[in-house]
mmCIF file of C-alpha atoms in Angstrom:
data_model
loop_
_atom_site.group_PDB
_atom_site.id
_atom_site.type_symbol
_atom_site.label_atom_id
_atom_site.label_comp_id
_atom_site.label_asym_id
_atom_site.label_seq_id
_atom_site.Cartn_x
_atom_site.Cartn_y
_atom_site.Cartn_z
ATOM 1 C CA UNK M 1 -29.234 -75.340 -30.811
ATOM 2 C CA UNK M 2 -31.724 -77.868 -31.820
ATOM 3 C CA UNK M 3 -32.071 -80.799 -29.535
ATOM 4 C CA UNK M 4 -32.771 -83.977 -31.081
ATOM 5 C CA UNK M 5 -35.419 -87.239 -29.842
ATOM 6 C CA UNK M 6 -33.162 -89.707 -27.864
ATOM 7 C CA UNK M 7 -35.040 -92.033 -30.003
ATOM 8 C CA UNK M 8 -35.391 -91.426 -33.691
ATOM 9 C CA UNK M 9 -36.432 -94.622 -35.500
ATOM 10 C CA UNK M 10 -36.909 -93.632 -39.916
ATOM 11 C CA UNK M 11 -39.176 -95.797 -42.250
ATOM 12 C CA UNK M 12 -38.191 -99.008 -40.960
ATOM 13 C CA UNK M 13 -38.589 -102.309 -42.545
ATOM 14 C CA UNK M 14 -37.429 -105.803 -41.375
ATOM 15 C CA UNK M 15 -37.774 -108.801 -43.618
ATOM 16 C CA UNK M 16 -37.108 -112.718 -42.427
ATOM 17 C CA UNK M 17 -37.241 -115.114 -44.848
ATOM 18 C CA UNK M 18 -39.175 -113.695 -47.254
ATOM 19 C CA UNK M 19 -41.890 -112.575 -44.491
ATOM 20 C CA UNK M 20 -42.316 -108.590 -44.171
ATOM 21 C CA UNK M 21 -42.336 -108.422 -40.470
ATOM 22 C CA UNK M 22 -42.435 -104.768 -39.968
ATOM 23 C CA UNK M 23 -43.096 -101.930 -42.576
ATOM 24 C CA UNK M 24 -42.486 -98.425 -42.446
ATOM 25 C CA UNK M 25 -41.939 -98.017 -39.019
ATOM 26 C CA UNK M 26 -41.699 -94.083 -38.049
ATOM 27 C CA UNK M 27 -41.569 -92.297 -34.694
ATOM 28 C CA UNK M 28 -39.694 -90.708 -32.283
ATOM 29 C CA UNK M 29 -39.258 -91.025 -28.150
ATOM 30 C CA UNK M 30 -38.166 -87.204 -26.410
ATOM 31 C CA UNK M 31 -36.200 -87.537 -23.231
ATOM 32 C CA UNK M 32 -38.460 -87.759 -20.034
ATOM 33 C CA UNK M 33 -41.085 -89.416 -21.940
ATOM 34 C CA UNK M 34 -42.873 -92.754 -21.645
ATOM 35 C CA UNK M 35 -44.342 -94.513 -24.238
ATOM 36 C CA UNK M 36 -45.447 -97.813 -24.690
ATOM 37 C CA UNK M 37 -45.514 -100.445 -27.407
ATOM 38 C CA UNK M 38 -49.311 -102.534 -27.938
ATOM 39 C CA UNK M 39 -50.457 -104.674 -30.594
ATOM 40 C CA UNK M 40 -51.565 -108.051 -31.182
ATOM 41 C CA UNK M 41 -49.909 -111.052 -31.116
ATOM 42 C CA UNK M 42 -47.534 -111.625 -34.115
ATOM 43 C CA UNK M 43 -47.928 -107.500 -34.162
ATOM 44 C CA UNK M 44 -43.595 -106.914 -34.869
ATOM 45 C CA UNK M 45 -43.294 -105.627 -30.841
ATOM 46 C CA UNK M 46 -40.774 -107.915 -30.182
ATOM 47 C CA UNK M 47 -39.421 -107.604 -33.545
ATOM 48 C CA UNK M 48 -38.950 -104.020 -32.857
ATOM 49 C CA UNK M 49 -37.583 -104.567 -29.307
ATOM 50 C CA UNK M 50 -34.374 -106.777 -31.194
ATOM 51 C CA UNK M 51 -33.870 -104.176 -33.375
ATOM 52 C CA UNK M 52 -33.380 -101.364 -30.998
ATOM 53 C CA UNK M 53 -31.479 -103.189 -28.453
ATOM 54 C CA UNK M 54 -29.127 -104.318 -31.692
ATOM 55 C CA UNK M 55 -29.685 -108.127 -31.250
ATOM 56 C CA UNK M 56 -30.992 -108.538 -35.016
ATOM 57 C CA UNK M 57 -30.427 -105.993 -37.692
ATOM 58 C CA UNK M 58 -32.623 -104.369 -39.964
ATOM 59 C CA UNK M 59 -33.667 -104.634 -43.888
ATOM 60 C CA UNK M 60 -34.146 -100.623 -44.302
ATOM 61 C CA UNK M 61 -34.500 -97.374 -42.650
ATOM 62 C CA UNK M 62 -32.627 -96.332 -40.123
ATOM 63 C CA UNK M 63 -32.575 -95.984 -36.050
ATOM 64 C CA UNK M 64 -30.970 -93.484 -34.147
ATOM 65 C CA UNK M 65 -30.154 -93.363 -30.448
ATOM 66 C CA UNK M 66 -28.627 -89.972 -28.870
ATOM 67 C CA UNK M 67 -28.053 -89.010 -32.445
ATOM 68 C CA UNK M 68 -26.193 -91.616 -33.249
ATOM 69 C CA UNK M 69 -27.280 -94.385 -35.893
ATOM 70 C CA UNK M 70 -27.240 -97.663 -34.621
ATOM 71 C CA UNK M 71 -25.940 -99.538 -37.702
ATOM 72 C CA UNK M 72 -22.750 -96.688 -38.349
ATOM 73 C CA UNK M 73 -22.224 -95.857 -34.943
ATOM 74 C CA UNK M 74 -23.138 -99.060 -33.069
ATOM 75 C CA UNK M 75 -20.994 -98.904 -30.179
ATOM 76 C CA UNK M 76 -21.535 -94.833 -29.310
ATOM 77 C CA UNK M 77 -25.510 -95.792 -30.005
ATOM 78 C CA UNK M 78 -26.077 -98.597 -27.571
ATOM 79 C CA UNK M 79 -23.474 -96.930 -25.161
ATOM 80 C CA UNK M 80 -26.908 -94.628 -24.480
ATOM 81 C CA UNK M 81 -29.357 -98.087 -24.082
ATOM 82 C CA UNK M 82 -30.402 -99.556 -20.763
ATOM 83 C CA UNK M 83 -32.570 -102.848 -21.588
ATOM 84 C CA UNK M 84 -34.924 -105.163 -19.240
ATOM 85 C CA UNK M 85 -36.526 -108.248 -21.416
ATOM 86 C CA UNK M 86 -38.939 -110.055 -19.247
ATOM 87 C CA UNK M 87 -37.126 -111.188 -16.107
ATOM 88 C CA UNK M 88 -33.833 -110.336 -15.725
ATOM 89 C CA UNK M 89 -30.768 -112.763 -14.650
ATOM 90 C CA UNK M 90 -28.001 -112.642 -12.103
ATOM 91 C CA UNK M 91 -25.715 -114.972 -10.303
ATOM 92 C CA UNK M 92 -28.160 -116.149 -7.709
ATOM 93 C CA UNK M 93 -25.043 -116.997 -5.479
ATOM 94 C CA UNK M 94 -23.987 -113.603 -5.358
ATOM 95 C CA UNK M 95 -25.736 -110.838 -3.499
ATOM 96 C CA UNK M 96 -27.433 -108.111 -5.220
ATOM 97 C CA UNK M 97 -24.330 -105.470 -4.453
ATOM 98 C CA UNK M 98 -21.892 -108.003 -6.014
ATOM 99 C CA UNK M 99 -23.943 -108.326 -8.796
ATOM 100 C CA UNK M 100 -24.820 -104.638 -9.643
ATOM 101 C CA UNK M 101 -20.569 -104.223 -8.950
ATOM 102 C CA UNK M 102 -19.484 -106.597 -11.442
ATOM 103 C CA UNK M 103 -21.950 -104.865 -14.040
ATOM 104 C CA UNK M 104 -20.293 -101.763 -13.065
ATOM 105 C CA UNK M 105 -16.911 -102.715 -13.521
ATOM 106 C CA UNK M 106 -17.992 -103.313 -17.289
ATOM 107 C CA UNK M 107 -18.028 -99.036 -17.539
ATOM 108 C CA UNK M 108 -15.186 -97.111 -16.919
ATOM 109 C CA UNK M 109 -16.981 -93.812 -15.427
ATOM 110 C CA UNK M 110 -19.550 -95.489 -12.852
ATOM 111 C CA UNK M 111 -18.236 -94.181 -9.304
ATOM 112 C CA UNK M 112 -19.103 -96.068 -5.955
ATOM 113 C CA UNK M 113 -21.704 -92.652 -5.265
ATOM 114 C CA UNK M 114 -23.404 -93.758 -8.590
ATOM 115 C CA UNK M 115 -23.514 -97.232 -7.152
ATOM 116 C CA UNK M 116 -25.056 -96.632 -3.556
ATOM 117 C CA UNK M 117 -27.550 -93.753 -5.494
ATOM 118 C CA UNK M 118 -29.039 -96.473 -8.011
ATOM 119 C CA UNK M 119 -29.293 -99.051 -4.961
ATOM 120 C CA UNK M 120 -31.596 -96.211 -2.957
ATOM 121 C CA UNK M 121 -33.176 -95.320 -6.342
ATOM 122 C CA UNK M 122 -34.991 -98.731 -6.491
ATOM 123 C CA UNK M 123 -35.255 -99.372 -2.530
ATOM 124 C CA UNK M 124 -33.144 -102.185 -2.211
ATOM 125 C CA UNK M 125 -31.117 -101.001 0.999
ATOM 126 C CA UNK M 126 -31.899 -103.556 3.413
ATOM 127 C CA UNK M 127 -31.231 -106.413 1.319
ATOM 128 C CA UNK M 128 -28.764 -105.151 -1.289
ATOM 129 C CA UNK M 129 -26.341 -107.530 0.522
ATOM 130 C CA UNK M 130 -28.513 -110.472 0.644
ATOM 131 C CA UNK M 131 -27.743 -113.279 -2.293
ATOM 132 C CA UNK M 132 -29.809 -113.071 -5.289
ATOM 133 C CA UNK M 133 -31.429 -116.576 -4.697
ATOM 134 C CA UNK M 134 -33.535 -114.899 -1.255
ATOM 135 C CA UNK M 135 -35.181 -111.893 -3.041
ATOM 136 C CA UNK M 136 -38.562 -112.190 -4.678
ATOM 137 C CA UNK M 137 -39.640 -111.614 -8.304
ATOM 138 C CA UNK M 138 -39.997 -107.933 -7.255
ATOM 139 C CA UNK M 139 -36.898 -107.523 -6.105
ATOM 140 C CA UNK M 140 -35.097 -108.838 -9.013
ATOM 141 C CA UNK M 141 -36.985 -106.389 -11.012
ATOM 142 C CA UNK M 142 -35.877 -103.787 -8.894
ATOM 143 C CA UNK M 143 -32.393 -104.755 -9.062
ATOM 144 C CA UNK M 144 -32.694 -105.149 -13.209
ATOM 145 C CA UNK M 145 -33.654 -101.290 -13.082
ATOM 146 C CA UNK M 146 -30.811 -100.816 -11.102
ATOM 147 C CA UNK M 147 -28.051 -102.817 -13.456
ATOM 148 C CA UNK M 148 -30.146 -101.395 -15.993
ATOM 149 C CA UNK M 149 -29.773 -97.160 -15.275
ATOM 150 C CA UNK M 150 -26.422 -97.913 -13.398
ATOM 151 C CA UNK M 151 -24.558 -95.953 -16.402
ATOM 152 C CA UNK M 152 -26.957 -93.512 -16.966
ATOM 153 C CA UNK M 153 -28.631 -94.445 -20.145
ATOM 154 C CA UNK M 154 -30.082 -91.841 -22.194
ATOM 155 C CA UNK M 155 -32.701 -94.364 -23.198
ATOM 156 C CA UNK M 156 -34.356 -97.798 -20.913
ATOM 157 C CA UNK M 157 -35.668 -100.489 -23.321
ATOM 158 C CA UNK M 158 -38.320 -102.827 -21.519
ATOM 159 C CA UNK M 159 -40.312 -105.641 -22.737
ATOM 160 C CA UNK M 160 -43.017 -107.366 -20.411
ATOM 161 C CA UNK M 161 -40.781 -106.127 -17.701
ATOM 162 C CA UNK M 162 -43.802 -106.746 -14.927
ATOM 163 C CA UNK M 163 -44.336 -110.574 -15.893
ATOM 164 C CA UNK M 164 -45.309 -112.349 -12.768
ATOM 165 C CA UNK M 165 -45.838 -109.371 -10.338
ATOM 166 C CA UNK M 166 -48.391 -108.712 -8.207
ATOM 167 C CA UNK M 167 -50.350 -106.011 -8.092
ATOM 168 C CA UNK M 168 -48.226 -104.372 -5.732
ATOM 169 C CA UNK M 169 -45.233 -104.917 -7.455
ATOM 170 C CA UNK M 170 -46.530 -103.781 -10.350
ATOM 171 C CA UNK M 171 -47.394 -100.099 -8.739
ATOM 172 C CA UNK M 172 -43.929 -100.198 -7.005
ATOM 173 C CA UNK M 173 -42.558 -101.195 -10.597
ATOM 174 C CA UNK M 174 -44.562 -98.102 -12.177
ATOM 175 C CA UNK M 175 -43.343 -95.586 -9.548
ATOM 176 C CA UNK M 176 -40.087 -95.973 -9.835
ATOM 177 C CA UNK M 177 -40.392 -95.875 -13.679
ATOM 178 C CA UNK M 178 -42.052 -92.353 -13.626
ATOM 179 C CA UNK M 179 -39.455 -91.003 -11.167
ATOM 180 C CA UNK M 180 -36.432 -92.035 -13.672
ATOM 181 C CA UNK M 181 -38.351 -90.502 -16.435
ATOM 182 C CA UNK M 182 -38.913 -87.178 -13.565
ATOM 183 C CA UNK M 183 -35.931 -87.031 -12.167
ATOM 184 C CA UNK M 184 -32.975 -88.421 -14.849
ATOM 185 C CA UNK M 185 -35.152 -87.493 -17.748
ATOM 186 C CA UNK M 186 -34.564 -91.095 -19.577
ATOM 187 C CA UNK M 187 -36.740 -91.928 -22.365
ATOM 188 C CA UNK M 188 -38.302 -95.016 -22.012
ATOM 189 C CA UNK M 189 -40.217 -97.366 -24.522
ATOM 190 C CA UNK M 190 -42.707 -100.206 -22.963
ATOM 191 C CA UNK M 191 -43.753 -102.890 -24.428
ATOM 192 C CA UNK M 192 -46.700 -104.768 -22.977
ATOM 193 C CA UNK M 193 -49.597 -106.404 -23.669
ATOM 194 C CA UNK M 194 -51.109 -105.028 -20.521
ATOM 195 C CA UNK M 195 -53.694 -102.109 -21.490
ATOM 196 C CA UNK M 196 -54.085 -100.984 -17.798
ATOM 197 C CA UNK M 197 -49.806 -100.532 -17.989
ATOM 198 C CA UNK M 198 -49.903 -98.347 -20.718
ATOM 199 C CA UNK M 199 -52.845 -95.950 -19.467
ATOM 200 C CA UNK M 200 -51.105 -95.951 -15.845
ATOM 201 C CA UNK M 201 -47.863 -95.609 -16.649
ATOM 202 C CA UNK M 202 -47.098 -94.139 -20.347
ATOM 203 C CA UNK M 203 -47.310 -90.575 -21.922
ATOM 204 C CA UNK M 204 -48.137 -92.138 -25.265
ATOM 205 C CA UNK M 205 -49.041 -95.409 -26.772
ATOM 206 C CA UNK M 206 -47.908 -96.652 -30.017
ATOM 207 C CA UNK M 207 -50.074 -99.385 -31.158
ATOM 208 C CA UNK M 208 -49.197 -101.680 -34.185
ATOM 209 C CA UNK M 209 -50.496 -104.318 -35.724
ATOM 210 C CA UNK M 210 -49.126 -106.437 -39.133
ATOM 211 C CA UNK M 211 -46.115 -104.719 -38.401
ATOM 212 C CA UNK M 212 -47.218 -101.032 -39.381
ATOM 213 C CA UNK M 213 -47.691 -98.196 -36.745
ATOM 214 C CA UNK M 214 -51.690 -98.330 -36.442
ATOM 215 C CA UNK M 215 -52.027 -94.857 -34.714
ATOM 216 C CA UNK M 216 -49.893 -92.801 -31.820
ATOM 217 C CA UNK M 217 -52.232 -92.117 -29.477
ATOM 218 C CA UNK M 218 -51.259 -88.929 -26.613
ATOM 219 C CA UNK M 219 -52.291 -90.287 -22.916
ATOM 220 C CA UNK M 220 -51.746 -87.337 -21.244
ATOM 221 C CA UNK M 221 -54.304 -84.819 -24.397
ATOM 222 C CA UNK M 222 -56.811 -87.740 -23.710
ATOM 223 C CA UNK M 223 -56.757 -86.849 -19.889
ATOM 224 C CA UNK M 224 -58.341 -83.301 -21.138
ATOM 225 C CA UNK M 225 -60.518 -84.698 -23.465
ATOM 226 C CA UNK M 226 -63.827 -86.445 -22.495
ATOM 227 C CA UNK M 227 -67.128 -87.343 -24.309
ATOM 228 C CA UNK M 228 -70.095 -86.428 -23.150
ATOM 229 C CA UNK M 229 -73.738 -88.901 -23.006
ATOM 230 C CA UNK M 230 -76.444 -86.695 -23.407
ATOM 231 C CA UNK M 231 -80.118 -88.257 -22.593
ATOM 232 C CA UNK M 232 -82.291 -85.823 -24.269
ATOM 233 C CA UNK M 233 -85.853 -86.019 -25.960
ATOM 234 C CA UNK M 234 -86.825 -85.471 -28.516
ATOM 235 C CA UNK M 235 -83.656 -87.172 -29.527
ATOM 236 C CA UNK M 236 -83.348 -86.695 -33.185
ATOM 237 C CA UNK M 237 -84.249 -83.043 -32.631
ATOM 238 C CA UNK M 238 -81.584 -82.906 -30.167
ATOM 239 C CA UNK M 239 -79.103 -84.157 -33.021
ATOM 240 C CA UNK M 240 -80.504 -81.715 -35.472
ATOM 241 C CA UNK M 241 -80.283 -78.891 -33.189
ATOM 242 C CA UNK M 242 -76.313 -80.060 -31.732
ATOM 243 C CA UNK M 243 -75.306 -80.255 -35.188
ATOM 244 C CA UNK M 244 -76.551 -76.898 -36.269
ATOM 245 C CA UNK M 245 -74.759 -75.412 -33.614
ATOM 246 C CA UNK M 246 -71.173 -76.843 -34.388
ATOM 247 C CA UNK M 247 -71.176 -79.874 -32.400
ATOM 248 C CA UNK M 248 -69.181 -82.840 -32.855
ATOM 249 C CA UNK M 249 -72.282 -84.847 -31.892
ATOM 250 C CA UNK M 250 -73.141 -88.954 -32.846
ATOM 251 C CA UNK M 251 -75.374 -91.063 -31.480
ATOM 252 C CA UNK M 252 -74.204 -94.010 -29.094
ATOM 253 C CA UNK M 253 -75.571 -96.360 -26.676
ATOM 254 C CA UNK M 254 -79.134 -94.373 -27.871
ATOM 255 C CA UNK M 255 -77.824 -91.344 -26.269
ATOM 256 C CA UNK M 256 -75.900 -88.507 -28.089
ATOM 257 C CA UNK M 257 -72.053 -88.318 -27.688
ATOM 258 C CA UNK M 258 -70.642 -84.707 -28.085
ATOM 259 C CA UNK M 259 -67.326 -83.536 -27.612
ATOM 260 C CA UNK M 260 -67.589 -80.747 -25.119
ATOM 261 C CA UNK M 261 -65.295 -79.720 -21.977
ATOM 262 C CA UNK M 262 -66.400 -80.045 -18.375
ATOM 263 C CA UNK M 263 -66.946 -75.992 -18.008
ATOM 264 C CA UNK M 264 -68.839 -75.568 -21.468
ATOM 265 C CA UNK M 265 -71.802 -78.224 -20.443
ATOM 266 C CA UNK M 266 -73.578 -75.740 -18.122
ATOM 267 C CA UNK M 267 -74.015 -73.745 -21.070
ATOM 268 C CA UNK M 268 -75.103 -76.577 -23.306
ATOM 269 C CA UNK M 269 -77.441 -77.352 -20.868
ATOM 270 C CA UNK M 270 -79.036 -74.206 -20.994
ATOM 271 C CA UNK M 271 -79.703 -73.858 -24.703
ATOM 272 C CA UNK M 272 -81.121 -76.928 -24.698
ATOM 273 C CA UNK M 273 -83.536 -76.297 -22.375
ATOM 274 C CA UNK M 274 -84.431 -72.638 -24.310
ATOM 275 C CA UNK M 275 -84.423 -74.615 -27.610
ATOM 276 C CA UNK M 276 -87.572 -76.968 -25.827
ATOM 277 C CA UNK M 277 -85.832 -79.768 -25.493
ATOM 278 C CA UNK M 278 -85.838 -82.420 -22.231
ATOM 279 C CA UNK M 279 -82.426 -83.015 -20.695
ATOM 280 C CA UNK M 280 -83.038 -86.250 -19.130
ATOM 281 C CA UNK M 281 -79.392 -86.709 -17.827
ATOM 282 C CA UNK M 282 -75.492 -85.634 -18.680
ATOM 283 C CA UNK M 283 -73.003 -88.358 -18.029
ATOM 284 C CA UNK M 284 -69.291 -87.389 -18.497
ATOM 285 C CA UNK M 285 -66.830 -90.280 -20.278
ATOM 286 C CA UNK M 286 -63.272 -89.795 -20.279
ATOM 287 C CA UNK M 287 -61.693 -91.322 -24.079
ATOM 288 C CA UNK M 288 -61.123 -95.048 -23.398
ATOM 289 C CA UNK M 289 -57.613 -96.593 -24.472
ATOM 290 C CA UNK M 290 -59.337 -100.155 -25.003
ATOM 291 C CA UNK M 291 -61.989 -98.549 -27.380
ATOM 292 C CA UNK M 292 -59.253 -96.861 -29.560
ATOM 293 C CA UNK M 293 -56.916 -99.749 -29.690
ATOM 294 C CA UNK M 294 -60.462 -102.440 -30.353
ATOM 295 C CA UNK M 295 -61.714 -99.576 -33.472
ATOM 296 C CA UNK M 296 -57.932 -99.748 -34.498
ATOM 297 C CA UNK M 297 -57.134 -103.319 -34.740
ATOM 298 C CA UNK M 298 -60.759 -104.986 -34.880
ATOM 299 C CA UNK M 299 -58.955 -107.681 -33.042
ATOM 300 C CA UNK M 300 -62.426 -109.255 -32.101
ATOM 301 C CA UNK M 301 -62.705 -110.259 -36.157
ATOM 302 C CA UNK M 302 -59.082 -111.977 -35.523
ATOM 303 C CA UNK M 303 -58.078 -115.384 -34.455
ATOM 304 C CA UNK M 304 -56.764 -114.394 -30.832
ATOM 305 C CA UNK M 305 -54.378 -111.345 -29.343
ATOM 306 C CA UNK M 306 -52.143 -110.717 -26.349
ATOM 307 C CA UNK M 307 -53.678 -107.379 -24.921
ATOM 308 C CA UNK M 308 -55.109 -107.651 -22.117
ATOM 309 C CA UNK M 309 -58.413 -105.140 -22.018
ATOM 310 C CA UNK M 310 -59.572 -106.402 -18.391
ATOM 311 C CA UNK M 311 -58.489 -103.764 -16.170
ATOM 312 C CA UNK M 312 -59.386 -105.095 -12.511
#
């Protein structure tokens, strides 16, 4: 039997007042897998985020979840959608247990077990009793994963969800991302304008800008893939010669920048040499996200973007 995405989202348009906001929107999220949403400001992210989590509708197209199409068969569609925008509420009053309990009591098939497993899930044992108004930014992110996996959704919908964390929060945030996607094998979609969230966290990236899909670009085939900086004189005869011998080769920085894997560049080396050429130096580059999503949106031409490409 053929198993379907958990997300399936068809040539999607959305138009507000007369404004195309997103265009042809096409591509699919497999259970287990992480993938994050990047663009610009004004890009359609949050746009996109509505539509999926059913808060506005769309113009055309159409978006399944768990097979099920979101405008025909709202209720069994979103039934499979856990959702944290930015910084989730609670009653601050109440503690975290009575918080997560009430949420529960919204489903009829959420057992106390399921309960105490989310609350170890996201570490919040020692102060799942504690009100809501004592625990830090961190901890109400924790406890939004929690409310939000508590029925076991087939897909988690976040947007910004690390907004005023710190660094540690953030890799605590990560962690416990990855493991749902391990262990419950729930298909998440990030957005963020964070570029150092996407390459630490996601499988793939989905960048768009003016409301089109841009490119999809595979984190984990990049992780195999590195350029190469070759220093080599005479250089142009070094080009000549790469090109010749089937070499993607081009010349960056003034050095030459071939596509070659790790265990291939002793051999390289060698027929340089032979061919009587100097090898000066080799310098291994792994594919940078911030280059591909810069060539992709030239968002140094625009008037100002949300991505943040520092990644200290």
């Amino acid at each position: 039997m053929t198993q379907h995405p958990v997300l399936q989202i068809k040539s999607i348009d959305k138009v507000i007042d007369g404004r195309q906001i997103l265009k042809d929107i096409d591509f699919t999220v497999n259970k287990g897998e992480i993938v994050g949403l990047l663009g610009p400001n004004g890009s359609g992210k949050t746009t996109l985020i509505k539509l999926l989590t059913g808060l506005i509708k769309k113009s055309s197209g159409d978006i399944l979840i768990n097979g099920f199409s979101i405008d025909r068969q709202f209720e069994k569609a979103i039934q499979a959608v856990g959702a944290i925008v930015e910084n989730p509420e609670f009653y601050p009053y109440l503690t975290g247990y009575e918080n997560l309990n009430l949420y529960a009591k919204m489903y009829a098939k959420i057992s106390q077990d399921r309960l105490n497993e989310v609350i170890g899930r996201v570490g919040l044992e020692h102060v799942i009793h504690h009100k809501v108004r004592t625990y830090s930014l961190g901890m109400r992110q924790r406890l939004g994963i929690a409310q939000a996996i508590l029925q076991r959704p087939k897909l988690l919908i976040l947007d910004e969800p690390t907004n005023g964390l710190d660094p540690a929060g953030m890799k605590d945030f990560r962690e416990h991302l990855r493991e749902l996607a391990e262990q419950e094998e729930t298909a998440i979609v990030f957005a963020t304008h964070l570029l150092k969230e996407v390459e630490d966290l996601c499988d793939r990236v989905i960048i768009i800008q003016h409301g089109k899909v841009k490119s999809a670009v595979s984190l984990t085939e990049n992780q195999n893939q590195e350029k190469t900086f070759l220093e080599v004189e005479p250089r142009d005869q070094a080009l000549q010669w790469l090109k010749e011998n089937g070499y993607n080769v081009k010349v960056e920085r003034n050095l030459l920048a071939v596509q070659v894997t790790k265990v291939d560049i002793p051999s390289l080396n060698k027929q340089l040499v032979t061919a009587g050429l100097d090898v000066f130096s080799i310098t291994q580059c792994k594919p940078s996200l911030e280059d591909e999503y810069m060539a992709l949106t030239n968002v140094r031409e625009g008037r100002g973007f949300d991505v943040q490409i520092d990644s200290k």
